[in-house]
Short mmCIF file of C-alpha atoms and ligand atoms in Angstrom, two decimals:
data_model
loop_
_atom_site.label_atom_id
_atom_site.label_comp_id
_atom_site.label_asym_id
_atom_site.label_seq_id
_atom_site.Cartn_x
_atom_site.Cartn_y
_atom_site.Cartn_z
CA UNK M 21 15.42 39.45 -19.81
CA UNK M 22 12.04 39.92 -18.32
CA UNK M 23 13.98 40.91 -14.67
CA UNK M 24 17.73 41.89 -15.85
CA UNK M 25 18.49 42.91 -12.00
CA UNK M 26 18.02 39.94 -10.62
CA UNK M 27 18.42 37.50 -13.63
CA UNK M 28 21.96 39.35 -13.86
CA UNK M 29 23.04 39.09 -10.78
CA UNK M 30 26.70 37.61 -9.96
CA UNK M 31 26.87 33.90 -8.01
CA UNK M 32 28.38 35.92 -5.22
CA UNK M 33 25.48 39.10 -5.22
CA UNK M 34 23.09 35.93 -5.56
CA UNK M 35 24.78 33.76 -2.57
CA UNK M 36 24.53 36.81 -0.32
CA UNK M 37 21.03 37.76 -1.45
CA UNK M 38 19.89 33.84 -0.55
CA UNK M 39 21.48 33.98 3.24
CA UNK M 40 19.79 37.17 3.71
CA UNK M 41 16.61 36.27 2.53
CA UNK M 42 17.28 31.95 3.80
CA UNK M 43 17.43 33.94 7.45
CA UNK M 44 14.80 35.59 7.23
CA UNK M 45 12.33 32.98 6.32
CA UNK M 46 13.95 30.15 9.18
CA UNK M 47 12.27 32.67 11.58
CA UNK M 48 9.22 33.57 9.49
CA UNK M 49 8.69 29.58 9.82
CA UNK M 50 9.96 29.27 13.18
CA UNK M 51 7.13 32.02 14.41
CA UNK M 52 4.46 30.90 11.99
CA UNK M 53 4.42 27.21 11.31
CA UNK M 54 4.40 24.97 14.40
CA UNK M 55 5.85 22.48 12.48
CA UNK M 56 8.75 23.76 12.01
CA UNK M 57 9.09 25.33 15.37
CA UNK M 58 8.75 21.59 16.58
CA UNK M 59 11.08 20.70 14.77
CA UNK M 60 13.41 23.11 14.73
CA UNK M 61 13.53 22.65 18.56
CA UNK M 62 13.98 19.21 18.50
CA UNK M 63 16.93 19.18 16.44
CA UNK M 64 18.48 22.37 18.46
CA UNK M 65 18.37 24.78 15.76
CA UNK M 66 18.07 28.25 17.04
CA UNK M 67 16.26 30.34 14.39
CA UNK M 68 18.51 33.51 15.12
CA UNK M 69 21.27 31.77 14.82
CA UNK M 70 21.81 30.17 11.10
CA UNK M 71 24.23 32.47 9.64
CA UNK M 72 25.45 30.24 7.28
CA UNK M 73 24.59 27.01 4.97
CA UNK M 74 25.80 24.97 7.37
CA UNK M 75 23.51 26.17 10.35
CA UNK M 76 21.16 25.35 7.83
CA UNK M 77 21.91 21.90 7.00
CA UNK M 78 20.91 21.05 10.62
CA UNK M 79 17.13 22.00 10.34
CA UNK M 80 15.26 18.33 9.16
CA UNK M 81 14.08 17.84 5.58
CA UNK M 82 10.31 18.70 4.77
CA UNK M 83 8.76 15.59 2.53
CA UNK M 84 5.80 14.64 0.65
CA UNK M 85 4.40 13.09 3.81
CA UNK M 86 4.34 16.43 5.98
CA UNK M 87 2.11 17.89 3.12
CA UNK M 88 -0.27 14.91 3.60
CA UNK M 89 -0.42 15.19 7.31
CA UNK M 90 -1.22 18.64 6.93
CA UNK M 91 -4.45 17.66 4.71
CA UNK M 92 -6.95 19.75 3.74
CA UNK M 93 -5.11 23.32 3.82
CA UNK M 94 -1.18 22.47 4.16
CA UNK M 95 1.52 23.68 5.53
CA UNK M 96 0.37 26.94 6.39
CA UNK M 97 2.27 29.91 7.52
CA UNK M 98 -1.28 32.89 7.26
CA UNK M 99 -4.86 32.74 7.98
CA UNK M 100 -6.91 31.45 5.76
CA UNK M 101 -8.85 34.81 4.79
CA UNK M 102 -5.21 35.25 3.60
CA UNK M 103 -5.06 32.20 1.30
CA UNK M 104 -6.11 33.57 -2.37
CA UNK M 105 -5.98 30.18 -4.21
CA UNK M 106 -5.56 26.44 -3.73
CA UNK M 107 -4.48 24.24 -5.91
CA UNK M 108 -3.65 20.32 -5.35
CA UNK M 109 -1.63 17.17 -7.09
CA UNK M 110 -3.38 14.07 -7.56
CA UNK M 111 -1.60 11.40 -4.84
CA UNK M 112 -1.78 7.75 -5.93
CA UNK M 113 -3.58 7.21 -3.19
CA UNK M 114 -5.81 8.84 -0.92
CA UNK M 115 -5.99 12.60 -0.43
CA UNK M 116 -4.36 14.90 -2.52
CA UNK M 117 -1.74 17.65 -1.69
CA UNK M 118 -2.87 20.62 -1.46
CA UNK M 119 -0.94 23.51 -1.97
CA UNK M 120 -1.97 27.51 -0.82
CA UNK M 121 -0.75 30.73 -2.01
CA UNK M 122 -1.63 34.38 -0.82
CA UNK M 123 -1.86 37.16 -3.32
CA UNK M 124 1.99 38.06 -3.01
CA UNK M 125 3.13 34.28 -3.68
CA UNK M 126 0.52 34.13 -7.19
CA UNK M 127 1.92 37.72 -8.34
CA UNK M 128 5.78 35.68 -7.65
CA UNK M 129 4.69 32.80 -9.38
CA UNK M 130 3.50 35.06 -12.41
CA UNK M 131 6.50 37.36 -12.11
CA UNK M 132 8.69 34.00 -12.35
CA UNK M 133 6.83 32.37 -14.88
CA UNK M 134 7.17 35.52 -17.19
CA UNK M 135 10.72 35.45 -16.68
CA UNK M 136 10.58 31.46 -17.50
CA UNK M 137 9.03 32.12 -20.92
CA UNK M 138 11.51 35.10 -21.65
CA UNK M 139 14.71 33.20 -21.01
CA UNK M 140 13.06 30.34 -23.61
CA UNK M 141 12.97 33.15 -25.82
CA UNK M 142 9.22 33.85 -25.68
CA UNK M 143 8.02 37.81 -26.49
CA UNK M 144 5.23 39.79 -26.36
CA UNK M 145 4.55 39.50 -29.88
CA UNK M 146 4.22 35.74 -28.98
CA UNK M 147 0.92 33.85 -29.56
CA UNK M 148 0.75 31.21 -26.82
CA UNK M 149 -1.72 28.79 -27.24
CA UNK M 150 -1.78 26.82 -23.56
CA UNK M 151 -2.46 23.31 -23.42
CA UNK M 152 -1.69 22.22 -20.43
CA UNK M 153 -4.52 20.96 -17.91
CA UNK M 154 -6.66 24.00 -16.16
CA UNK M 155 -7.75 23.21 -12.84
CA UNK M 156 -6.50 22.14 -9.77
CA UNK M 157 -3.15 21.13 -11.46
CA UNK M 158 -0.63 24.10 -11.66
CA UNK M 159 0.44 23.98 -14.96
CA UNK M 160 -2.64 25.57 -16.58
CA UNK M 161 -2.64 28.61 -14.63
CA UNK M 162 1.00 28.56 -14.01
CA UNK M 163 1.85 29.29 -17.90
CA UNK M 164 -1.30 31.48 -18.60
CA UNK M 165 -0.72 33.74 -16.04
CA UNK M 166 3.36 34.21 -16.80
CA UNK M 167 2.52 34.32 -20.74
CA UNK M 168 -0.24 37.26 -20.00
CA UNK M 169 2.45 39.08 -17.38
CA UNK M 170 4.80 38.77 -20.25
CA UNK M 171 2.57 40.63 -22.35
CA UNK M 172 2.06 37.39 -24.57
CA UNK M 173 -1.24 37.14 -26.44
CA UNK M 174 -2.81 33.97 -24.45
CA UNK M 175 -5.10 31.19 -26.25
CA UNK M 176 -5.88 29.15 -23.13
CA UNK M 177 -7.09 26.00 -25.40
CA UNK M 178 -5.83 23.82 -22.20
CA UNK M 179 -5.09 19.82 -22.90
CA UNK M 180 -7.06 18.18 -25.14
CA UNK M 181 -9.89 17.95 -27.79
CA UNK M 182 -7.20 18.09 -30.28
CA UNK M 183 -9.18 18.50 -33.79
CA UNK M 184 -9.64 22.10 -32.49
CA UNK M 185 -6.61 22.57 -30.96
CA UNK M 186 -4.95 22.03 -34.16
CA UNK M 187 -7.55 23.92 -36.08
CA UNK M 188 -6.93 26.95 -33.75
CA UNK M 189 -3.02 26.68 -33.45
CA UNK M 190 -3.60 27.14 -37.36
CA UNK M 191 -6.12 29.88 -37.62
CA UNK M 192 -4.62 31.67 -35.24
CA UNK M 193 -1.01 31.43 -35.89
CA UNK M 194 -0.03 30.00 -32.59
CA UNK M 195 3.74 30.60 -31.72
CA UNK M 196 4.26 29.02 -28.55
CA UNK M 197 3.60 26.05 -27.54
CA UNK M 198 2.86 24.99 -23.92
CA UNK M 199 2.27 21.77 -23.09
CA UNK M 200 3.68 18.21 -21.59
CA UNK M 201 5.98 16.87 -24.08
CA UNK M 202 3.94 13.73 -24.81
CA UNK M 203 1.08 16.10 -25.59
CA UNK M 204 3.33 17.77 -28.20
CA UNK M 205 4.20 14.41 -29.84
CA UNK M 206 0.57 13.40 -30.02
CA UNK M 207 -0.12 16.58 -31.07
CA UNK M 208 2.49 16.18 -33.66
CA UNK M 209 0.84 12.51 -34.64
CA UNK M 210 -2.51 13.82 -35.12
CA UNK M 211 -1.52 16.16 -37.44
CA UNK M 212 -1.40 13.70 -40.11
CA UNK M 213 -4.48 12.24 -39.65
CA UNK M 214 -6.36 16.02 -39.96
CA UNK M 215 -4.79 16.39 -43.13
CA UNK M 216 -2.19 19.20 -41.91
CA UNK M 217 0.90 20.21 -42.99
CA UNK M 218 2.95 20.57 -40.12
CA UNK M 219 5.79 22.49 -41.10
CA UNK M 220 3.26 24.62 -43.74
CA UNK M 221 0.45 25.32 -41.67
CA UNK M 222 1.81 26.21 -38.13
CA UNK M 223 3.72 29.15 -37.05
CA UNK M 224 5.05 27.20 -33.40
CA UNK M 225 8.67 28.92 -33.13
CA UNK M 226 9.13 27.74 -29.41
CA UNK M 227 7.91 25.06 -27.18
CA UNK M 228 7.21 25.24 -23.44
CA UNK M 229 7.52 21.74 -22.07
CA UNK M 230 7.52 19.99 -19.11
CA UNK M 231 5.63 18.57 -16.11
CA UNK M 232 6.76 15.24 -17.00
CA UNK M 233 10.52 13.73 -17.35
CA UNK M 234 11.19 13.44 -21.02
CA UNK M 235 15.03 12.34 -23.08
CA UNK M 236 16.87 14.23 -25.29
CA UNK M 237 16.02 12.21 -28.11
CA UNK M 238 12.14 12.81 -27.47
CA UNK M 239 13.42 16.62 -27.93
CA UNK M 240 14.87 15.95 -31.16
CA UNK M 241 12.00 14.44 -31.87
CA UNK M 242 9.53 17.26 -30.90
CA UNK M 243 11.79 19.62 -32.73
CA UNK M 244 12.03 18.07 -36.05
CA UNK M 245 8.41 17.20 -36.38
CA UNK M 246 7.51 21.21 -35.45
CA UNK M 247 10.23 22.83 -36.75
CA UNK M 248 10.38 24.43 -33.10
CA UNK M 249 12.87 24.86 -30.20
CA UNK M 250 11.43 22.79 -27.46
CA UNK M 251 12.40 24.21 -23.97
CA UNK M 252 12.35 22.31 -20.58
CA UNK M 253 10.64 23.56 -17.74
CA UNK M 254 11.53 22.21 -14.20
CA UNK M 255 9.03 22.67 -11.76
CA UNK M 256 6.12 20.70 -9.27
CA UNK M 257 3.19 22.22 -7.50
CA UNK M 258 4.89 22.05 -3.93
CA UNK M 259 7.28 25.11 -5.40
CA UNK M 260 4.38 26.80 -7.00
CA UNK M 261 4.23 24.68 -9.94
CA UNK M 262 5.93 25.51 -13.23
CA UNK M 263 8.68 27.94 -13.47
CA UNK M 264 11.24 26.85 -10.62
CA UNK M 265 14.24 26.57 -13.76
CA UNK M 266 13.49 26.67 -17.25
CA UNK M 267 15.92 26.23 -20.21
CA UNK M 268 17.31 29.35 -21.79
CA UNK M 269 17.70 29.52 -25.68
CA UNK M 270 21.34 27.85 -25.37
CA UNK M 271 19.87 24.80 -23.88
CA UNK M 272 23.01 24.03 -21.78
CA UNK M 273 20.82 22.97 -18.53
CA UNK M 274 17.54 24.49 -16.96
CA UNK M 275 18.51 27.82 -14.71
CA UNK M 276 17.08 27.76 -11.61
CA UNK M 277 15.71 31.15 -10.06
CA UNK M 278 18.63 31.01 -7.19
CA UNK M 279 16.64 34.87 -6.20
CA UNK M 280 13.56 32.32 -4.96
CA UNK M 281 14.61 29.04 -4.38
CA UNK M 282 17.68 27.59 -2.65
CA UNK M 283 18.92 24.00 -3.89
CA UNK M 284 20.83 21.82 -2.26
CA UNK M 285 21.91 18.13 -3.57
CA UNK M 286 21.79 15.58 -1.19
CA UNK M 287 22.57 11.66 -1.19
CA UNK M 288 19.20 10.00 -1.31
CA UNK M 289 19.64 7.39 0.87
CA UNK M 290 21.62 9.28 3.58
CA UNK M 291 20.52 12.79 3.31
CA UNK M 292 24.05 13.69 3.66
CA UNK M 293 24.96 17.14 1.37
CA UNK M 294 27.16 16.65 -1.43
CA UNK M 295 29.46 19.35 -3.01
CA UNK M 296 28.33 21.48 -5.90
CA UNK M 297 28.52 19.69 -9.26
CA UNK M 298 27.36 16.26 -7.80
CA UNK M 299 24.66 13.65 -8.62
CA UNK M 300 22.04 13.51 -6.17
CA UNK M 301 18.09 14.27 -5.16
CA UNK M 302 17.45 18.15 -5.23
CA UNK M 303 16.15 19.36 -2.05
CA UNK M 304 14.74 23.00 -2.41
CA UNK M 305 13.93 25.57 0.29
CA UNK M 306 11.56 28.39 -0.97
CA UNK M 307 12.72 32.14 -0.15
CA UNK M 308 9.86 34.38 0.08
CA UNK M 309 6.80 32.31 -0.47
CA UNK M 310 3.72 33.62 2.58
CA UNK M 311 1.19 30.84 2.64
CA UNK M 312 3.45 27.59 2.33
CA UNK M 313 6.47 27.86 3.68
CA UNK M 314 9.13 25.10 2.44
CA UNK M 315 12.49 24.54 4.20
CA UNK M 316 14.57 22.11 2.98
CA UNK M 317 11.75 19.86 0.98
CA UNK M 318 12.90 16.84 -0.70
CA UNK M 319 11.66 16.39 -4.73
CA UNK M 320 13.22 12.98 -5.20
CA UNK M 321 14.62 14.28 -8.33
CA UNK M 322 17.71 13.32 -9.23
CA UNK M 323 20.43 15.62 -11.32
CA UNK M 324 23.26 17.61 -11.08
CA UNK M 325 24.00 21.08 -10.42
CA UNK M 326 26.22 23.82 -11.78
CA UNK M 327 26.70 27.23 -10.80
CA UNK M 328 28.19 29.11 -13.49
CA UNK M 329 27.39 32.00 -15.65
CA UNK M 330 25.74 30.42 -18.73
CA UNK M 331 26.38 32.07 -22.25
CA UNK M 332 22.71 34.51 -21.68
CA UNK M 333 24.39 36.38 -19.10
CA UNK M 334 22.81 34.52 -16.26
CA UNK M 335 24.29 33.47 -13.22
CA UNK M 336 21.30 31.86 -11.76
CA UNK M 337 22.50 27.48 -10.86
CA UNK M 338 21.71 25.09 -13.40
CA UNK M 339 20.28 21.94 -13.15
CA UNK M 340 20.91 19.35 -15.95
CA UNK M 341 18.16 17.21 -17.36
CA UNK M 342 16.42 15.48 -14.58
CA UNK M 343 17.33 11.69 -14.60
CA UNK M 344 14.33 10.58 -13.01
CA UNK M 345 12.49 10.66 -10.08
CA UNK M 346 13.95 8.26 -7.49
CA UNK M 347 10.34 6.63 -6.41
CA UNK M 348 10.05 5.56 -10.51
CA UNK M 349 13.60 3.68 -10.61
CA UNK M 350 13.32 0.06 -11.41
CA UNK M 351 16.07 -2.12 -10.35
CA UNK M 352 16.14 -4.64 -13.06
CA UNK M 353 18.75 -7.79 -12.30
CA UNK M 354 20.40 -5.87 -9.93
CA UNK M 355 21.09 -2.59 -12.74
CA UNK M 356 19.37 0.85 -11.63
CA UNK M 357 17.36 1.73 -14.46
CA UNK M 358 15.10 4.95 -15.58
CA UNK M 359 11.95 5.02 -17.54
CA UNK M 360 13.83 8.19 -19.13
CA UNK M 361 17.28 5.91 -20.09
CA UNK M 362 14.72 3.49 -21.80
CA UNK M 363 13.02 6.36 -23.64
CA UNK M 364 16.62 7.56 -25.01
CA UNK M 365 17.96 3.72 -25.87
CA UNK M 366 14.46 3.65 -28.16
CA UNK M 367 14.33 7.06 -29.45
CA UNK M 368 17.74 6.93 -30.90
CA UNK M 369 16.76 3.68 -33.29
CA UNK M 370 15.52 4.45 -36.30
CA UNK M 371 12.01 2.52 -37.01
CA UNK M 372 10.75 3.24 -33.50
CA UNK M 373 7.74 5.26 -33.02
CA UNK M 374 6.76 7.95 -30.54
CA UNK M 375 5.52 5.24 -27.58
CA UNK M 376 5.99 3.08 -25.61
CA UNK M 377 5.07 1.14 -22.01
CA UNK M 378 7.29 -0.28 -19.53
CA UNK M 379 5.24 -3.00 -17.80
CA UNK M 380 6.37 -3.91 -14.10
CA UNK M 381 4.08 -7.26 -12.91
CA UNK M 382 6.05 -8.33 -10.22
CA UNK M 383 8.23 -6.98 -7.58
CA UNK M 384 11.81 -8.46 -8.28
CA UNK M 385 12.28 -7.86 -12.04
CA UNK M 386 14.80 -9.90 -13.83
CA UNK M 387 14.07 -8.36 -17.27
CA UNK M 388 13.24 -4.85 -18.82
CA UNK M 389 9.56 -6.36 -20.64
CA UNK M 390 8.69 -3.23 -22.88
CA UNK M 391 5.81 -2.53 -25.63
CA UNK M 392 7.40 -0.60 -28.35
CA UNK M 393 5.49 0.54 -31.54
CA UNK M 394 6.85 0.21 -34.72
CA UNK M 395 7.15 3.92 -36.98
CA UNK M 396 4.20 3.87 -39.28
CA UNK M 397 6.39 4.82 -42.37
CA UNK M 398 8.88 1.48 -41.77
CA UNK M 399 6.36 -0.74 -40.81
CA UNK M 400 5.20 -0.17 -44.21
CA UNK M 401 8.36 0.30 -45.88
CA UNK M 402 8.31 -3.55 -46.58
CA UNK M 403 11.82 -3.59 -45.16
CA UNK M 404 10.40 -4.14 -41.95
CA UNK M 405 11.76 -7.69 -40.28
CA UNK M 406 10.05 -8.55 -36.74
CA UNK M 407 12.27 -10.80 -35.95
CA UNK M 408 15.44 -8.67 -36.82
CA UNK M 409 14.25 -5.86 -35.64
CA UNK M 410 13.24 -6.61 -32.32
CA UNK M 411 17.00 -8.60 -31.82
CA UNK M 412 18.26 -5.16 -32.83
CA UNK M 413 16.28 -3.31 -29.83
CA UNK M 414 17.31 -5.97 -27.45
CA UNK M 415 20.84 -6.01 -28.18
CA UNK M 416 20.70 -2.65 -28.04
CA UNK M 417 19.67 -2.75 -24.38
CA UNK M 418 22.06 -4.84 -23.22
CA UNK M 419 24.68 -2.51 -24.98
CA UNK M 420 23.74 0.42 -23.49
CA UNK M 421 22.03 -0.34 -20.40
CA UNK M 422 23.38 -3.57 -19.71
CA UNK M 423 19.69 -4.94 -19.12
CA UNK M 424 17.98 -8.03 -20.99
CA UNK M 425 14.64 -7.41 -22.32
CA UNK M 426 11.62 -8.40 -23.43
CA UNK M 427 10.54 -6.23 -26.55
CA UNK M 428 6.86 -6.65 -27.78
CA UNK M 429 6.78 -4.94 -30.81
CA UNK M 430 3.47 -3.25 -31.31
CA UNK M 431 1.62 -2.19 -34.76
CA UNK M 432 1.62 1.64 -34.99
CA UNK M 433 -1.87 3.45 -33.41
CA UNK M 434 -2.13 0.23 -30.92
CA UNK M 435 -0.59 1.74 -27.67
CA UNK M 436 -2.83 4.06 -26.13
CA UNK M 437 -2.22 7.72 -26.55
CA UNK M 438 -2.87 10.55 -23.62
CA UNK M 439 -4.00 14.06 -23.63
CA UNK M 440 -1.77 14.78 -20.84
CA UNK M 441 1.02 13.59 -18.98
CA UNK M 442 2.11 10.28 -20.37
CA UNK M 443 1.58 7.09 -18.68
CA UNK M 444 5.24 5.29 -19.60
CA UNK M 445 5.05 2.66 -17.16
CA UNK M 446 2.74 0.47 -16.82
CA UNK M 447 2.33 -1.08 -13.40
CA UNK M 448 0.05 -4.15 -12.97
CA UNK M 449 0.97 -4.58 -8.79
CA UNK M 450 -0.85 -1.52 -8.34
CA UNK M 451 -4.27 -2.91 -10.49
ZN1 ZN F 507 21.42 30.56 -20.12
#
């Protein structure tokens, strides 16, 4: 453990260490952000007097929305000569959010980050070749900073170019892997194309993945083609980016770092709080962070908690895999459905390749229409039967999702491949 005194701490050491700590930032945003003094007002919350969770639960959520209004420099608790770095997340429209972070908040960020990459089983003898994005989004910096805290040795290739990625993650005898999971399974793809070996010629022993919501069958995936443990990584650039729960080498659901951030599960639709253990959107309140304070911010992400200790020895909460984010749910004849639940209904059937699109044209949706490509190997296996095949998938749907759909069964290499995040749906209102 990269921090055994906190990391180790019991649920009830940790519960009392968040009130202290929850108390002391209401008033540090009460005095410093007029925002939340506003508000805080207006709903009759006295910032002296929360001495409990409950108190709490009567200050209003913080959303997406406040960040925007508080274009260019945020929410913003210091003065700028304060403010070390900026970074920002692309909106889909208009300005970005932008996100500030004195030098106290990066060396957090880093701390928690190092810890991230230790509880995924990462070391200093590690070889971490980075390729997510560097720039404005957080997950560059995010895991080269933790990885060089750790003591890692740090090859920031970042996203991309991928004939030298793979020829460095060779030469060098890369050992970690950081990137967005669809990355890794292009990465993965390419490999055969270059001529490489995968299992022969690379030395990846972990991956670091996240940034996007991915299936457990995308894991597998990832895993058998490397010959790696892929780890998730929670996290979004409003909490510092990367690094707010990470998966530990059990895999049993992402701990979050209850020592920094306080989650609460609420009822999307109602905001009402829900009792540990439920389904709901993860609202998070940040604990020590300067520059941006957060109370109470809403992710739309929607999981389940549980606060136990895990096999490592940690009692920090755990958050299962994320479900989806509530803005991406398509309601498809009347059924709920996530991009993610698609991904694990295709990954699961043999003869299906790494991609796929959802496409949404219209705004009531009576049907799932999805462009699947075929596995290279079976389309040429000869025992490859469009017709048959494409029944299969959409019988398979209906089993398992109840949802009817329209398959379009795509040649292998035809669907368009990222160097990034993956675009998995496909939404023609919005072109
Ligand atoms: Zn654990």
């Amino acid at each position: 453990m990269f921090d055994p005194d906190i990391e180790k701490l019991t649920k009830e050491k940790l519960q009392s260490l968040q009130l202290e700590r929850l108390k002391k930032m209401v008033r540090y945003a009460y005095d410093n952000v007029p925002m939340y003094k506003k508000r805080m007002k207006e709903a009759g919350v006295d910032p002296d007097k929360v001495r409990n969770l409950e108190d709490y639960s009567k200050i209003p959520f913080t959303k997406k929305d406040d960040l925007r209004d508080h274009y260019p420099y945020g929410i913003r608790a210091v003065p700028l000569e304060r403010i070390n770095r900026l970074h920002a997340s692309s909106g889909t429209t208009g300005k970005p959010t932008v996100v500030s972070y004195t030098k106290n908040d990066l060396d957090t960020w880093s701390r928690l980050m190092a810890r991230t990459y230790a509880a995924a089983g990462v070391t200093k003898e590690d070889i971490v070749q980075n390729a997510y994005g560097y720039g404005l989004f957080t997950g560059g910096l995010g895991f080269h900073y933790g990885a060089e805290v750790l003591g890692c040795t740090v090859i920031p290739t970042a996203t991309g170019n991928t004939k030298r990625q793979l020829m460095m993650a060779k030469d060098m005898g890369s050992t970690v892997l950081a990137a967005t999971p669809s990355y890794a399974m292009y990465l993965a793809e390419a490999c055969a194309g270059e001529g490489y070996d995968i299992r022969k010629d690379f030395k990846f022993r972990i991956g670091m993945f996240g940034a996007e919501p991915w299936s457990e069958e995308a894991r597998q995936r990832i895993q058998n083609a490397f010959g790696l443990r892929a780890n998730d990584v929670y996290g979004m650039s409003e909490l510092y980016g990367p690094g707010v729960a990470v998966e530990c080498v059990h895999q049993n659901g992402l701990h979050i770092w209850g020592d920094e951030f306080l989650v609460e599960m609420i009822n999307p639709d109602t905001g009402e709080v829900l009792p540990e253990g439920s389904t709901g959107e993860m609202v998070f309140t940040m604990l020590t962070r300067e520059a941006m304070p957060l109370l109470r911010y809403r992710t739309r992400d929607l999981t389940r908690v549980i606060w136990e200790e895990c096999e490592c020895g940690r009692c920090h909460p755990r958050i299962m895999r994320i479900k989806g984010r509530s803005d991406d749910m398509l309601i498809i004849g009347g059924v709920n459905v996530f991009p993610s639940q698609v991904e694990t209904v295709l990954m699961k059937m043999e003869g299906v390749g790494d991609q796929y699109q959802i496409i949404v044209d219209r705004d009531i949706l009576d049907r799932l229409h999805v462009k699947v490509e075929v596995e290279e190997k079976f389309y040429n296996s000869g025992k490859y039967d469009p017709a048959k095949f494409k029944k299969k998938l959409v019988d398979e749907m209906v089993a398992v999702m109840t949802v009817r759909a329209d398959i379009e069964l795509m040649a292998p290499g035809t669907l368009p491949r990222t160097e990034g995040k993956a675009k998995r749906v496909i939404d023609l209102r919005k072109q």
